[in-house]
PDB file of C-alpha atoms in Angstrom:
ATOM      1  CA  ALA A   1      78.870 -63.090 -29.627  1.00 80.00           C
ATOM      2  CA  GLN A   2      77.964 -63.173 -25.975  1.00 89.00           C
ATOM      3  CA  LYS A   3      80.462 -64.133 -23.338  1.00 93.00           C
ATOM      4  CA  VAL A   4      80.661 -64.233 -19.554  1.00 96.00           C
ATOM      5  CA  THR A   5      84.006 -64.376 -17.782  1.00 97.00           C
ATOM      6  CA  GLN A   6      84.463 -65.260 -14.146  1.00 97.00           C
ATOM      7  CA  ALA A   7      88.196 -65.038 -13.747  1.00 94.00           C
ATOM      8  CA  GLN A   8      88.290 -66.341 -10.176  1.00 96.00           C
ATOM      9  CA  THR A   9      88.109 -70.123 -10.255  1.00 96.00           C
ATOM     10  CA  GLU A  10      88.249 -70.628  -6.481  1.00 97.00           C
ATOM     11  CA  ILE A  11      88.238 -68.307  -3.503  1.00 97.00           C
ATOM     12  CA  SER A  12      88.856 -69.334   0.084  1.00 97.00           C
ATOM     13  CA  VAL A  13      88.006 -67.054   3.007  1.00 97.00           C
ATOM     14  CA  VAL A  14      87.588 -67.332   6.736  1.00 97.00           C
ATOM     15  CA  GLU A  15      84.141 -66.847   8.188  1.00 97.00           C
ATOM     16  CA  LYS A  16      83.130 -63.197   8.695  1.00 97.00           C
ATOM     17  CA  GLU A  17      85.421 -61.951   5.955  1.00 97.00           C
ATOM     18  CA  ASP A  18      83.925 -59.983   3.069  1.00 97.00           C
ATOM     19  CA  VAL A  19      84.388 -61.467  -0.390  1.00 97.00           C
ATOM     20  CA  THR A  20      83.743 -60.135  -3.906  1.00 98.00           C
ATOM     21  CA  LEU A  21      83.092 -62.368  -6.891  1.00 98.00           C
ATOM     22  CA  ASP A  22      83.900 -60.794 -10.237  1.00 97.00           C
ATOM     23  CA  CYS A  23      81.891 -61.075 -13.449  1.00 98.00           C
ATOM     24  CA  VAL A  24      82.728 -59.466 -16.784  1.00 98.00           C
ATOM     25  CA  TYR A  25      80.459 -59.848 -19.781  1.00 97.00           C
ATOM     26  CA  GLU A  26      80.466 -59.148 -23.505  1.00 96.00           C
ATOM     27  CA  THR A  27      77.427 -58.511 -25.653  1.00 94.00           C
ATOM     28  CA  ARG A  28      76.381 -56.403 -28.631  1.00 92.00           C
ATOM     29  CA  ASP A  29      72.770 -56.300 -27.494  1.00 90.00           C
ATOM     30  CA  THR A  30      71.493 -53.034 -26.061  1.00 89.00           C
ATOM     31  CA  THR A  31      68.852 -54.849 -24.023  1.00 91.00           C
ATOM     32  CA  TYR A  32      70.029 -57.730 -21.919  1.00 93.00           C
ATOM     33  CA  TYR A  33      69.722 -59.234 -18.459  1.00 92.00           C
ATOM     34  CA  LEU A  34      72.346 -60.265 -15.965  1.00 94.00           C
ATOM     35  CA  PHE A  35      71.897 -62.890 -13.277  1.00 94.00           C
ATOM     36  CA  TRP A  36      73.701 -64.509 -10.395  1.00 96.00           C
ATOM     37  CA  TYR A  37      72.951 -68.100  -9.394  1.00 96.00           C
ATOM     38  CA  LYS A  38      74.218 -70.189  -6.501  1.00 96.00           C
ATOM     39  CA  GLN A  39      74.934 -73.906  -6.775  1.00 95.00           C
ATOM     40  CA  PRO A  40      75.399 -75.394  -3.282  1.00 93.00           C
ATOM     41  CA  PRO A  41      77.015 -78.796  -2.745  1.00 87.00           C
ATOM     42  CA  SER A  42      73.564 -80.383  -3.048  1.00 81.00           C
ATOM     43  CA  GLY A  43      73.743 -79.415  -6.727  1.00 82.00           C
ATOM     44  CA  GLU A  44      70.551 -77.513  -7.575  1.00 89.00           C
ATOM     45  CA  LEU A  45      71.063 -74.040  -9.048  1.00 93.00           C
ATOM     46  CA  VAL A  46      69.277 -71.272  -7.168  1.00 93.00           C
ATOM     47  CA  PHE A  47      68.515 -67.806  -8.495  1.00 93.00           C
ATOM     48  CA  LEU A  48      69.936 -64.866  -6.522  1.00 94.00           C
ATOM     49  CA  ILE A  49      69.405 -61.676  -8.543  1.00 92.00           C
ATOM     50  CA  ARG A  50      68.469 -60.286 -11.952  1.00 91.00           C
ATOM     51  CA  ARG A  51      69.376 -56.886 -13.425  1.00 91.00           C
ATOM     52  CA  ASN A  52      68.359 -55.466 -16.773  1.00 90.00           C
ATOM     53  CA  SER A  53      70.749 -53.432 -18.877  1.00 91.00           C
ATOM     54  CA  PHE A  54      68.945 -50.169 -18.218  1.00 89.00           C
ATOM     55  CA  ASP A  55      69.098 -50.388 -14.450  1.00 86.00           C
ATOM     56  CA  GLU A  56      72.551 -49.675 -13.069  1.00 84.00           C
ATOM     57  CA  GLN A  57      71.399 -49.159  -9.520  1.00 83.00           C
ATOM     58  CA  ASN A  58      73.345 -51.240  -7.065  1.00 84.00           C
ATOM     59  CA  GLU A  59      71.324 -53.584  -4.940  1.00 85.00           C
ATOM     60  CA  ILE A  60      71.668 -54.875  -1.415  1.00 86.00           C
ATOM     61  CA  SER A  61      69.835 -57.847   0.021  1.00 87.00           C
ATOM     62  CA  GLY A  62      70.909 -58.713   3.524  1.00 92.00           C
ATOM     63  CA  ARG A  63      74.581 -59.701   3.391  1.00 94.00           C
ATOM     64  CA  TYR A  64      74.561 -59.762  -0.416  1.00 94.00           C
ATOM     65  CA  SER A  65      75.190 -56.764  -2.662  1.00 93.00           C
ATOM     66  CA  TRP A  66      75.673 -56.350  -6.377  1.00 93.00           C
ATOM     67  CA  ASN A  67      77.575 -53.685  -8.321  1.00 94.00           C
ATOM     68  CA  PHE A  68      76.551 -53.300 -11.980  1.00 94.00           C
ATOM     69  CA  GLN A  69      78.766 -51.032 -14.110  1.00 94.00           C
ATOM     70  CA  LYS A  70      78.008 -50.848 -17.829  1.00 93.00           C
ATOM     71  CA  SER A  71      81.123 -48.749 -18.462  1.00 93.00           C
ATOM     72  CA  THR A  72      83.311 -51.694 -17.518  1.00 95.00           C
ATOM     73  CA  SER A  73      80.798 -54.449 -18.471  1.00 95.00           C
ATOM     74  CA  SER A  74      80.967 -55.825 -14.975  1.00 96.00           C
ATOM     75  CA  PHE A  75      78.415 -57.216 -12.553  1.00 96.00           C
ATOM     76  CA  ASN A  76      80.225 -58.029  -9.326  1.00 96.00           C
ATOM     77  CA  PHE A  77      78.780 -59.771  -6.299  1.00 96.00           C
ATOM     78  CA  THR A  78      79.880 -59.094  -2.720  1.00 96.00           C
ATOM     79  CA  ILE A  79      79.094 -61.197   0.335  1.00 96.00           C
ATOM     80  CA  THR A  80      79.578 -59.308   3.586  1.00 96.00           C
ATOM     81  CA  ALA A  81      80.488 -61.189   6.756  1.00 97.00           C
ATOM     82  CA  SER A  82      80.640 -64.535   4.975  1.00 97.00           C
ATOM     83  CA  GLN A  83      79.282 -67.676   6.616  1.00 97.00           C
ATOM     84  CA  VAL A  84      80.058 -71.355   6.141  1.00 96.00           C
ATOM     85  CA  VAL A  85      76.639 -71.776   4.489  1.00 95.00           C
ATOM     86  CA  ASP A  86      77.796 -69.441   1.721  1.00 96.00           C
ATOM     87  CA  SER A  87      80.166 -72.156   0.484  1.00 97.00           C
ATOM     88  CA  ALA A  88      79.019 -72.966  -3.031  1.00 97.00           C
ATOM     89  CA  VAL A  89      79.743 -72.365  -6.682  1.00 97.00           C
ATOM     90  CA  TYR A  90      78.421 -69.028  -7.907  1.00 98.00           C
ATOM     91  CA  PHE A  91      77.551 -68.442 -11.545  1.00 97.00           C
ATOM     92  CA  CYS A  92      77.098 -65.179 -13.377  1.00 97.00           C
ATOM     93  CA  ALA A  93      74.832 -65.356 -16.446  1.00 96.00           C
ATOM     94  CA  LEU A  94      73.880 -63.118 -19.364  1.00 95.00           C
ATOM     95  CA  ALA A  95      70.582 -63.329 -21.242  1.00 90.00           C
ATOM     96  CA  GLY A  96      69.911 -61.688 -24.592  1.00 82.00           C
ATOM     97  CA  GLY A  97      67.696 -62.993 -27.336  1.00 75.00           C
ATOM     98  CA  PHE A  98      66.756 -66.589 -26.629  1.00 76.00           C
ATOM     99  CA  LYS A  99      69.966 -67.724 -24.977  1.00 81.00           C
ATOM    100  CA  THR A 100      71.285 -67.470 -21.469  1.00 88.00           C
ATOM    101  CA  ILE A 101      75.059 -67.827 -21.284  1.00 91.00           C
ATOM    102  CA  PHE A 102      76.684 -68.847 -18.016  1.00 94.00           C
ATOM    103  CA  GLY A 103      80.200 -68.178 -16.812  1.00 96.00           C
ATOM    104  CA  ALA A 104      82.393 -71.031 -15.655  1.00 95.00           C
ATOM    105  CA  GLY A 105      81.633 -70.243 -12.029  1.00 96.00           C
ATOM    106  CA  THR A 106      83.593 -69.294  -8.926  1.00 97.00           C
ATOM    107  CA  ARG A 107      83.872 -71.868  -6.158  1.00 97.00           C
ATOM    108  CA  LEU A 108      83.741 -70.180  -2.759  1.00 97.00           C
ATOM    109  CA  PHE A 109      85.039 -71.944   0.345  1.00 97.00           C
ATOM    110  CA  VAL A 110      84.178 -70.320   3.660  1.00 97.00           C
ATOM    111  CA  LYS A 111      86.118 -71.827   6.535  1.00 96.00           C
ATOM    112  CA  ALA A 112      84.908 -71.693  10.131  1.00 94.00           C
TER     113      ALA A 112
ATOM    114  CA  ASP B   1      54.271 -74.664  -6.799  1.00 55.00           C
ATOM    115  CA  THR B   2      56.096 -77.977  -7.031  1.00 75.00           C
ATOM    116  CA  GLY B   3      59.154 -76.699  -8.883  1.00 92.00           C
ATOM    117  CA  VAL B   4      60.891 -78.210 -11.890  1.00 95.00           C
ATOM    118  CA  SER B   5      61.248 -81.982 -11.791  1.00 96.00           C
ATOM    119  CA  GLN B   6      63.449 -84.252 -13.854  1.00 97.00           C
ATOM    120  CA  ASP B   7      63.424 -87.970 -14.370  1.00 97.00           C
ATOM    121  CA  PRO B   8      65.494 -90.054 -13.980  1.00 97.00           C
ATOM    122  CA  ARG B   9      67.940 -88.475 -11.554  1.00 96.00           C
ATOM    123  CA  HIS B  10      70.699 -90.874 -12.576  1.00 97.00           C
ATOM    124  CA  LYS B  11      71.267 -92.941 -15.691  1.00 98.00           C
ATOM    125  CA  ILE B  12      74.063 -95.370 -16.483  1.00 98.00           C
ATOM    126  CA  THR B  13      74.156 -96.711 -20.003  1.00 98.00           C
ATOM    127  CA  LYS B  14      76.501 -98.448 -22.376  1.00 97.00           C
ATOM    128  CA  ARG B  15      78.021 -96.671 -25.327  1.00 97.00           C
ATOM    129  CA  GLY B  16      75.767 -96.891 -28.360  1.00 97.00           C
ATOM    130  CA  GLN B  17      72.512 -97.106 -26.429  1.00 98.00           C
ATOM    131  CA  ASN B  18      69.746 -94.507 -26.650  1.00 98.00           C
ATOM    132  CA  VAL B  19      68.577 -92.606 -23.570  1.00 98.00           C
ATOM    133  CA  THR B  20      65.631 -90.302 -22.937  1.00 98.00           C
ATOM    134  CA  PHE B  21      65.226 -87.792 -20.139  1.00 98.00           C
ATOM    135  CA  ARG B  22      62.067 -86.048 -19.036  1.00 98.00           C
ATOM    136  CA  CYS B  23      61.520 -82.582 -17.605  1.00 97.00           C
ATOM    137  CA  ASP B  24      58.332 -81.258 -16.021  1.00 97.00           C
ATOM    138  CA  PRO B  25      58.528 -77.462 -15.766  1.00 96.00           C
ATOM    139  CA  ILE B  26      56.615 -75.148 -13.484  1.00 94.00           C
ATOM    140  CA  SER B  27      53.147 -75.218 -14.981  1.00 90.00           C
ATOM    141  CA  GLU B  28      52.680 -71.519 -15.736  1.00 90.00           C
ATOM    142  CA  HIS B  29      56.130 -71.076 -17.294  1.00 92.00           C
ATOM    143  CA  ASN B  30      56.183 -70.638 -21.066  1.00 91.00           C
ATOM    144  CA  ARG B  31      59.914 -71.099 -21.585  1.00 93.00           C
ATOM    145  CA  LEU B  32      61.830 -74.336 -21.144  1.00 95.00           C
ATOM    146  CA  TYR B  33      65.576 -74.799 -21.485  1.00 95.00           C
ATOM    147  CA  TRP B  34      67.951 -77.734 -21.580  1.00 96.00           C
ATOM    148  CA  TYR B  35      71.545 -77.310 -20.443  1.00 95.00           C
ATOM    149  CA  ARG B  36      74.478 -79.646 -20.019  1.00 96.00           C
ATOM    150  CA  GLN B  37      76.951 -79.231 -17.186  1.00 95.00           C
ATOM    151  CA  THR B  38      80.291 -80.988 -16.834  1.00 93.00           C
ATOM    152  CA  LEU B  39      82.531 -80.936 -13.805  1.00 89.00           C
ATOM    153  CA  GLY B  40      83.972 -77.521 -13.065  1.00 86.00           C
ATOM    154  CA  GLN B  41      81.987 -75.778 -15.789  1.00 90.00           C
ATOM    155  CA  GLY B  42      78.900 -73.630 -15.946  1.00 93.00           C
ATOM    156  CA  PRO B  43      75.703 -74.835 -17.568  1.00 94.00           C
ATOM    157  CA  GLU B  44      76.090 -75.006 -21.347  1.00 93.00           C
ATOM    158  CA  PHE B  45      73.016 -74.097 -23.402  1.00 91.00           C
ATOM    159  CA  LEU B  46      71.573 -76.924 -25.503  1.00 93.00           C
ATOM    160  CA  THR B  47      68.114 -75.861 -26.623  1.00 93.00           C
ATOM    161  CA  TYR B  48      65.141 -73.670 -25.796  1.00 91.00           C
ATOM    162  CA  PHE B  49      61.366 -73.903 -26.192  1.00 93.00           C
ATOM    163  CA  GLN B  50      58.799 -71.148 -26.094  1.00 91.00           C
ATOM    164  CA  ASN B  51      55.604 -73.054 -25.408  1.00 89.00           C
ATOM    165  CA  GLU B  52      55.783 -76.000 -27.831  1.00 88.00           C
ATOM    166  CA  ALA B  53      58.064 -74.337 -30.384  1.00 89.00           C
ATOM    167  CA  GLN B  54      61.769 -75.143 -30.327  1.00 88.00           C
ATOM    168  CA  LEU B  55      63.210 -71.716 -31.114  1.00 86.00           C
ATOM    169  CA  GLU B  56      66.901 -72.266 -30.728  1.00 84.00           C
ATOM    170  CA  LYS B  57      69.307 -75.161 -30.721  1.00 85.00           C
ATOM    171  CA  SER B  58      72.997 -74.937 -29.912  1.00 87.00           C
ATOM    172  CA  ARG B  59      75.427 -75.609 -32.743  1.00 82.00           C
ATOM    173  CA  LEU B  60      77.230 -77.818 -30.268  1.00 74.00           C
ATOM    174  CA  LEU B  61      74.286 -80.188 -30.325  1.00 79.00           C
ATOM    175  CA  SER B  62      74.899 -83.007 -32.752  1.00 83.00           C
ATOM    176  CA  ASP B  63      72.189 -84.745 -34.754  1.00 90.00           C
ATOM    177  CA  ARG B  64      72.174 -87.469 -32.119  1.00 94.00           C
ATOM    178  CA  PHE B  65      70.357 -85.109 -29.760  1.00 94.00           C
ATOM    179  CA  SER B  66      66.687 -84.303 -30.133  1.00 94.00           C
ATOM    180  CA  ALA B  67      64.246 -82.540 -27.857  1.00 95.00           C
ATOM    181  CA  GLU B  68      60.494 -82.183 -27.871  1.00 94.00           C
ATOM    182  CA  ARG B  69      57.917 -80.322 -25.883  1.00 94.00           C
ATOM    183  CA  PRO B  70      54.517 -81.598 -27.005  1.00 87.00           C
ATOM    184  CA  LYS B  71      51.620 -79.304 -26.150  1.00 84.00           C
ATOM    185  CA  GLY B  72      53.975 -76.919 -24.413  1.00 82.00           C
ATOM    186  CA  SER B  73      54.029 -78.917 -21.209  1.00 89.00           C
ATOM    187  CA  PHE B  74      56.713 -81.464 -20.288  1.00 95.00           C
ATOM    188  CA  SER B  75      59.791 -81.928 -22.432  1.00 96.00           C
ATOM    189  CA  THR B  76      61.964 -84.869 -23.398  1.00 97.00           C
ATOM    190  CA  LEU B  77      65.593 -84.907 -24.416  1.00 97.00           C
ATOM    191  CA  GLU B  78      66.783 -87.968 -26.320  1.00 97.00           C
ATOM    192  CA  ILE B  79      70.370 -88.888 -27.032  1.00 96.00           C
ATOM    193  CA  GLN B  80      70.857 -91.573 -29.656  1.00 96.00           C
ATOM    194  CA  ARG B  81      73.934 -93.782 -29.951  1.00 96.00           C
ATOM    195  CA  THR B  82      75.445 -92.391 -26.765  1.00 97.00           C
ATOM    196  CA  GLU B  83      79.168 -91.742 -26.565  1.00 96.00           C
ATOM    197  CA  GLN B  84      81.414 -91.469 -23.527  1.00 96.00           C
ATOM    198  CA  GLY B  85      81.699 -87.717 -24.155  1.00 94.00           C
ATOM    199  CA  ASP B  86      77.971 -87.394 -23.483  1.00 96.00           C
ATOM    200  CA  SER B  87      78.566 -88.146 -19.801  1.00 97.00           C
ATOM    201  CA  ALA B  88      77.420 -85.035 -17.934  1.00 96.00           C
ATOM    202  CA  MET B  89      74.661 -83.556 -15.827  1.00 96.00           C
ATOM    203  CA  TYR B  90      71.672 -82.582 -17.965  1.00 97.00           C
ATOM    204  CA  LEU B  91      69.749 -79.689 -16.485  1.00 96.00           C
ATOM    205  CA  CYS B  92      66.288 -78.480 -17.315  1.00 97.00           C
ATOM    206  CA  ALA B  93      65.049 -75.011 -16.409  1.00 95.00           C
ATOM    207  CA  SER B  94      61.836 -73.094 -16.939  1.00 94.00           C
ATOM    208  CA  SER B  95      60.930 -69.434 -16.784  1.00 92.00           C
ATOM    209  CA  LEU B  96      58.379 -66.807 -17.716  1.00 88.00           C
ATOM    210  CA  ASP B  97      59.914 -64.785 -20.557  1.00 81.00           C
ATOM    211  CA  TYR B  98      63.058 -63.060 -19.193  1.00 76.00           C
ATOM    212  CA  GLN B  99      62.311 -63.907 -15.608  1.00 84.00           C
ATOM    213  CA  PRO B 100      64.958 -65.990 -13.835  1.00 88.00           C
ATOM    214  CA  HIS B 101      65.430 -69.653 -14.597  1.00 90.00           C
ATOM    215  CA  TYR B 102      64.090 -72.176 -12.135  1.00 93.00           C
ATOM    216  CA  PHE B 103      66.284 -75.229 -12.407  1.00 94.00           C
ATOM    217  CA  GLY B 104      65.465 -78.850 -11.835  1.00 95.00           C
ATOM    218  CA  PRO B 105      67.752 -81.204  -9.909  1.00 94.00           C
ATOM    219  CA  GLY B 106      69.285 -82.555 -13.115  1.00 96.00           C
ATOM    220  CA  THR B 107      69.827 -86.000 -14.620  1.00 97.00           C
ATOM    221  CA  ARG B 108      73.347 -87.335 -14.233  1.00 97.00           C
ATOM    222  CA  LEU B 109      74.309 -89.474 -17.228  1.00 98.00           C
ATOM    223  CA  LEU B 110      77.234 -91.857 -17.226  1.00 98.00           C
ATOM    224  CA  VAL B 111      78.112 -93.584 -20.490  1.00 98.00           C
ATOM    225  CA  LEU B 112      80.346 -96.621 -20.062  1.00 96.00           C
TER     226      LEU B 112
END
């Protein structure tokens, strides 16, 4: 069975702090995809990044970076120099076969 | 590219009534998904279409739920004999194969 665990329910930081959101997944598939989505207060889910199971290269996009480690089944997301606009719920997701399974999400509060 | 649209955005109904929601995906996307999201949770998979074929349906989905995607274009999700436990946000998403989901704004259902 597939499973995605986001152990951090809520995180609160002060603007300009770095913050890491954890994601641990379980799957028996050898080919799968991992995603991060952002759900701002307005409600609509927005795609941030996709990785496939054969590509363990870390990725950086502006203030965002992702660390994919198959050995620990983790796909962590770091925001550097956080901003108030980063306040949202962030979901990690795992796709294999026809289904995409989402974690329960981590709510990030960034205070000015 | 007009994005994924859903109609209605809000629906209030009385227990026992039937409701139908519509989703218009991005036109070139072959995959269409329905999810349900309750407060504080991640999107929960309901069903998936590849073109007009419904390829997977969650075991959580009771017989009161039915979805269609005629001609592989828009999709409808019908809930018969609604119950208070059906109150949730119903999300539609579309994608090309394993490309990221593009989510619609959702339909918020309240069953009184």
